[in-house]
Amino acid sequence: MQDIFERARKIHTVIFDVDGVLTDGSLYLTDGGEEIKAFNSHDGHGLKMLKACGVKVALITGRQSRCVDLKAKDWGVATVYQGAKSKLPAFEALLKELEIEASACAYMGDDLIDLPVMLRCGLAITVPAAPALVKKHAHYVTRLEGGRGAVREVCEMIMHAQDTLDMHLETYLK
């Protein structure tokens, strides 16, 4: 865990996949063909906490969905790449846009499509339901599942490593 904390201390931006990370990976379709996703409110608040402590948050997802744009706006996440069938070009564009190094980024993904980014970032994170190859290349596998608090776990872990968690939690006790 010490190595993970060392990596987490250096993180300026955390990039999250959506399906399987911010959701449980289930995709619901209405009879009209509209896609519906369920997001965990604890995860969303974790994103807001992390941002309040000065860490940038971004999303890269292989799918295109209006509900992702709506949730990103609700969370205050301005950097969103949707429809990224290959996530590495989106990651490289994000690095250029934000003018940061890959080593200053954490990336949380859950499937094989996420591996190219996970192999290049400073802190690679996945969830327990990820395929074995993804878990093998992750620096950290969350205790909680995607869409069930895994993102909040990561946000708090990074805040703890950067000594901002306790200070932020104090604001709720006033």
mmCIF file of N, CA and C in Angstrom, residues 81-145:
data_model
loop_
_atom_site.group_PDB
_atom_site.id
_atom_site.type_symbol
_atom_site.label_atom_id
_atom_site.label_comp_id
_atom_site.label_asym_id
_atom_site.label_seq_id
_atom_site.Cartn_x
_atom_site.Cartn_y
_atom_site.Cartn_z
ATOM 1 N N TYR A 81 -14.473 12.877 -22.640
ATOM 2 C CA TYR A 81 -14.276 12.305 -23.966
ATOM 3 C C TYR A 81 -15.217 11.110 -24.078
ATOM 4 N N GLN A 82 -16.197 11.206 -24.971
ATOM 5 C CA GLN A 82 -17.132 10.101 -25.204
ATOM 6 C C GLN A 82 -16.902 9.513 -26.586
ATOM 7 N N GLY A 83 -17.311 8.268 -26.751
ATOM 8 C CA GLY A 83 -17.170 7.596 -28.036
ATOM 9 C C GLY A 83 -15.735 7.238 -28.357
ATOM 10 N N ALA A 84 -14.898 7.123 -27.331
ATOM 11 C CA ALA A 84 -13.476 6.817 -27.525
ATOM 12 C C ALA A 84 -13.302 5.300 -27.668
ATOM 13 N N LYS A 85 -13.440 4.814 -28.877
ATOM 14 C CA LYS A 85 -13.307 3.370 -29.123
ATOM 15 C C LYS A 85 -11.885 2.898 -28.831
ATOM 16 N N SER A 86 -10.927 3.776 -29.047
ATOM 17 C CA SER A 86 -9.551 3.558 -28.631
ATOM 18 C C SER A 86 -9.248 4.677 -27.636
ATOM 19 N N LYS A 87 -8.966 4.330 -26.400
ATOM 20 C CA LYS A 87 -8.863 5.347 -25.356
ATOM 21 C C LYS A 87 -7.515 6.057 -25.310
ATOM 22 N N LEU A 88 -6.493 5.471 -25.895
ATOM 23 C CA LEU A 88 -5.172 6.092 -25.855
ATOM 24 C C LEU A 88 -5.136 7.450 -26.573
ATOM 25 N N PRO A 89 -5.697 7.592 -27.774
ATOM 26 C CA PRO A 89 -5.713 8.924 -28.401
ATOM 27 C C PRO A 89 -6.459 9.963 -27.557
ATOM 28 N N ALA A 90 -7.548 9.566 -26.913
ATOM 29 C CA ALA A 90 -8.277 10.485 -26.037
ATOM 30 C C ALA A 90 -7.410 10.878 -24.845
ATOM 31 N N PHE A 91 -6.693 9.909 -24.287
ATOM 32 C CA PHE A 91 -5.791 10.178 -23.165
ATOM 33 C C PHE A 91 -4.695 11.159 -23.585
ATOM 34 N N GLU A 92 -4.095 10.926 -24.740
ATOM 35 C CA GLU A 92 -3.036 11.816 -25.223
ATOM 36 C C GLU A 92 -3.564 13.223 -25.500
ATOM 37 N N ALA A 93 -4.788 13.326 -26.034
ATOM 38 C CA ALA A 93 -5.409 14.638 -26.256
ATOM 39 C C ALA A 93 -5.666 15.339 -24.927
ATOM 40 N N LEU A 94 -6.086 14.577 -23.927
ATOM 41 C CA LEU A 94 -6.327 15.134 -22.594
ATOM 42 C C LEU A 94 -5.028 15.657 -21.987
ATOM 43 N N LEU A 95 -3.950 14.913 -22.111
ATOM 44 C CA LEU A 95 -2.651 15.356 -21.599
ATOM 45 C C LEU A 95 -2.240 16.679 -22.239
ATOM 46 N N LYS A 96 -2.451 16.762 -23.528
ATOM 47 C CA LYS A 96 -2.097 17.985 -24.255
ATOM 48 C C LYS A 96 -3.002 19.140 -23.821
ATOM 49 N N GLU A 97 -4.295 18.882 -23.737
ATOM 50 C CA GLU A 97 -5.270 19.912 -23.351
ATOM 51 C C GLU A 97 -4.982 20.473 -21.958
ATOM 52 N N LEU A 98 -4.688 19.579 -21.014
ATOM 53 C CA LEU A 98 -4.459 19.996 -19.631
ATOM 54 C C LEU A 98 -3.000 20.341 -19.346
ATOM 55 N N GLU A 99 -2.139 20.111 -20.340
ATOM 56 C CA GLU A 99 -0.701 20.383 -20.211
ATOM 57 C C GLU A 99 -0.101 19.690 -18.994
ATOM 58 N N ILE A 100 -0.293 18.369 -18.938
ATOM 59 C CA ILE A 100 0.244 17.563 -17.838
ATOM 60 C C ILE A 100 0.958 16.337 -18.388
ATOM 61 N N GLU A 101 1.771 15.730 -17.541
ATOM 62 C CA GLU A 101 2.475 14.493 -17.877
ATOM 63 C C GLU A 101 1.611 13.293 -17.505
ATOM 64 N N ALA A 102 1.788 12.200 -18.199
ATOM 65 C CA ALA A 102 1.043 10.975 -17.914
ATOM 66 C C ALA A 102 1.286 10.498 -16.485
ATOM 67 N N SER A 103 2.476 10.706 -15.971
ATOM 68 C CA SER A 103 2.813 10.255 -14.617
ATOM 69 C C SER A 103 2.035 11.004 -13.536
ATOM 70 N N ALA A 104 1.455 12.161 -13.880
ATOM 71 C CA ALA A 104 0.668 12.948 -12.914
ATOM 72 C C ALA A 104 -0.808 12.582 -12.969
ATOM 73 N N CYS A 105 -1.138 11.541 -13.744
ATOM 74 C CA CYS A 105 -2.528 11.108 -13.900
ATOM 75 C C CYS A 105 -2.753 9.736 -13.281
ATOM 76 N N ALA A 106 -3.916 9.597 -12.674
ATOM 77 C CA ALA A 106 -4.418 8.279 -12.297
ATOM 78 C C ALA A 106 -5.514 7.950 -13.295
ATOM 79 N N TYR A 107 -5.647 6.682 -13.622
ATOM 80 C CA TYR A 107 -6.711 6.248 -14.529
ATOM 81 C C TYR A 107 -7.403 5.049 -13.909
ATOM 82 N N MET A 108 -8.733 5.085 -13.909
ATOM 83 C CA MET A 108 -9.515 3.983 -13.370
ATOM 84 C C MET A 108 -10.387 3.399 -14.476
ATOM 85 N N GLY A 109 -10.087 2.170 -14.852
ATOM 86 C CA GLY A 109 -10.840 1.470 -15.884
ATOM 87 C C GLY A 109 -11.129 0.050 -15.459
ATOM 88 N N ASP A 110 -11.951 -0.631 -16.225
ATOM 89 C CA ASP A 110 -12.365 -1.970 -15.806
ATOM 90 C C ASP A 110 -12.287 -3.037 -16.891
ATOM 91 N N ASP A 111 -11.791 -2.686 -18.082
ATOM 92 C CA ASP A 111 -11.808 -3.695 -19.148
ATOM 93 C C ASP A 111 -10.560 -3.568 -20.029
ATOM 94 N N LEU A 112 -10.436 -4.471 -20.960
ATOM 95 C CA LEU A 112 -9.247 -4.545 -21.805
ATOM 96 C C LEU A 112 -8.995 -3.256 -22.580
ATOM 97 N N ILE A 113 -10.043 -2.579 -23.001
ATOM 98 C CA ILE A 113 -9.909 -1.324 -23.743
ATOM 99 C C ILE A 113 -9.179 -0.253 -22.914
ATOM 100 N N ASP A 114 -9.170 -0.409 -21.603
ATOM 101 C CA ASP A 114 -8.537 0.558 -20.705
ATOM 102 C C ASP A 114 -7.035 0.314 -20.514
ATOM 103 N N LEU A 115 -6.549 -0.854 -20.883
ATOM 104 C CA LEU A 115 -5.143 -1.213 -20.639
ATOM 105 C C LEU A 115 -4.123 -0.242 -21.253
ATOM 106 N N PRO A 116 -4.281 0.213 -22.497
ATOM 107 C CA PRO A 116 -3.268 1.128 -23.040
ATOM 108 C C PRO A 116 -3.065 2.384 -22.189
ATOM 109 N N VAL A 117 -4.137 2.917 -21.628
ATOM 110 C CA VAL A 117 -4.014 4.087 -20.760
ATOM 111 C C VAL A 117 -3.451 3.678 -19.402
ATOM 112 N N MET A 118 -3.917 2.580 -18.858
ATOM 113 C CA MET A 118 -3.436 2.107 -17.560
ATOM 114 C C MET A 118 -1.927 1.873 -17.571
ATOM 115 N N LEU A 119 -1.405 1.413 -18.693
ATOM 116 C CA LEU A 119 0.024 1.121 -18.797
ATOM 117 C C LEU A 119 0.886 2.385 -18.879
ATOM 118 N N ARG A 120 0.271 3.534 -19.148
ATOM 119 C CA ARG A 120 1.029 4.777 -19.322
ATOM 120 C C ARG A 120 0.869 5.784 -18.184
ATOM 121 N N CYS A 121 -0.152 5.629 -17.377
ATOM 122 C CA CYS A 121 -0.420 6.635 -16.337
ATOM 123 C C CYS A 121 0.407 6.343 -15.071
ATOM 124 N N GLY A 122 0.392 7.298 -14.159
ATOM 125 C CA GLY A 122 1.166 7.169 -12.930
ATOM 126 C C GLY A 122 0.548 6.251 -11.896
ATOM 127 N N LEU A 123 -0.781 6.101 -11.943
ATOM 128 C CA LEU A 123 -1.488 5.236 -10.995
ATOM 129 C C LEU A 123 -2.653 4.592 -11.727
ATOM 130 N N ALA A 124 -2.559 3.283 -11.951
ATOM 131 C CA ALA A 124 -3.592 2.526 -12.658
ATOM 132 C C ALA A 124 -4.468 1.803 -11.644
ATOM 133 N N ILE A 125 -5.780 1.988 -11.793
ATOM 134 C CA ILE A 125 -6.738 1.454 -10.817
ATOM 135 C C ILE A 125 -7.828 0.688 -11.551
ATOM 136 N N THR A 126 -8.298 -0.389 -10.939
ATOM 137 C CA THR A 126 -9.417 -1.142 -11.490
ATOM 138 C C THR A 126 -10.314 -1.646 -10.374
ATOM 139 N N VAL A 127 -11.349 -2.361 -10.761
ATOM 140 C CA VAL A 127 -12.359 -2.880 -9.829
ATOM 141 C C VAL A 127 -12.268 -4.404 -9.765
ATOM 142 N N PRO A 128 -12.831 -5.020 -8.732
ATOM 143 C CA PRO A 128 -12.727 -6.476 -8.580
ATOM 144 C C PRO A 128 -13.299 -7.289 -9.739
ATOM 145 N N ALA A 129 -14.297 -6.771 -10.439
ATOM 146 C CA ALA A 129 -14.923 -7.517 -11.532
ATOM 147 C C ALA A 129 -14.137 -7.448 -12.835
ATOM 148 N N ALA A 130 -13.039 -6.709 -12.859
ATOM 149 C CA ALA A 130 -12.238 -6.572 -14.079
ATOM 150 C C ALA A 130 -11.624 -7.915 -14.469
ATOM 151 N N PRO A 131 -11.370 -8.108 -15.771
ATOM 152 C CA PRO A 131 -10.673 -9.325 -16.205
ATOM 153 C C PRO A 131 -9.292 -9.435 -15.549
ATOM 154 N N ALA A 132 -8.803 -10.653 -15.440
ATOM 155 C CA ALA A 132 -7.527 -10.923 -14.769
ATOM 156 C C ALA A 132 -6.373 -10.109 -15.354
ATOM 157 N N LEU A 133 -6.332 -9.949 -16.669
ATOM 158 C CA LEU A 133 -5.238 -9.199 -17.290
ATOM 159 C C LEU A 133 -5.254 -7.730 -16.867
ATOM 160 N N VAL A 134 -6.434 -7.172 -16.712
ATOM 161 C CA VAL A 134 -6.550 -5.775 -16.267
ATOM 162 C C VAL A 134 -6.076 -5.660 -14.825
ATOM 163 N N LYS A 135 -6.517 -6.582 -13.972
ATOM 164 C CA LYS A 135 -6.091 -6.559 -12.566
ATOM 165 C C LYS A 135 -4.577 -6.757 -12.450
ATOM 166 N N LYS A 136 -4.020 -7.574 -13.320
ATOM 167 C CA LYS A 136 -2.572 -7.826 -13.293
ATOM 168 C C LYS A 136 -1.775 -6.541 -13.526
ATOM 169 N N HIS A 137 -2.307 -5.640 -14.346
ATOM 170 C CA HIS A 137 -1.585 -4.415 -14.688
ATOM 171 C C HIS A 137 -2.040 -3.197 -13.887
ATOM 172 N N ALA A 138 -2.923 -3.399 -12.940
ATOM 173 C CA ALA A 138 -3.369 -2.306 -12.068
ATOM 174 C C ALA A 138 -2.438 -2.198 -10.870
ATOM 175 N N HIS A 139 -2.181 -0.962 -10.462
ATOM 176 C CA HIS A 139 -1.430 -0.754 -9.222
ATOM 177 C C HIS A 139 -2.341 -0.997 -8.015
ATOM 178 N N TYR A 140 -3.640 -0.735 -8.216
ATOM 179 C CA TYR A 140 -4.594 -0.839 -7.110
ATOM 180 C C TYR A 140 -5.916 -1.402 -7.626
ATOM 181 N N VAL A 141 -6.438 -2.404 -6.920
ATOM 182 C CA VAL A 141 -7.766 -2.960 -7.195
ATOM 183 C C VAL A 141 -8.644 -2.578 -6.004
ATOM 184 N N THR A 142 -9.737 -1.887 -6.280
ATOM 185 C CA THR A 142 -10.608 -1.429 -5.197
ATOM 186 C C THR A 142 -11.247 -2.608 -4.470
ATOM 187 N N ARG A 143 -11.643 -2.348 -3.235
ATOM 188 C CA ARG A 143 -12.415 -3.340 -2.482
ATOM 189 C C ARG A 143 -13.858 -3.364 -2.975
ATOM 190 N N LEU A 144 -14.384 -2.174 -3.288
ATOM 191 C CA LEU A 144 -15.768 -2.035 -3.718
ATOM 192 C C LEU A 144 -15.886 -2.171 -5.229
ATOM 193 N N GLU A 145 -17.054 -2.581 -5.675
ATOM 194 C CA GLU A 145 -17.304 -2.777 -7.102
ATOM 195 C C GLU A 145 -17.618 -1.466 -7.808
#
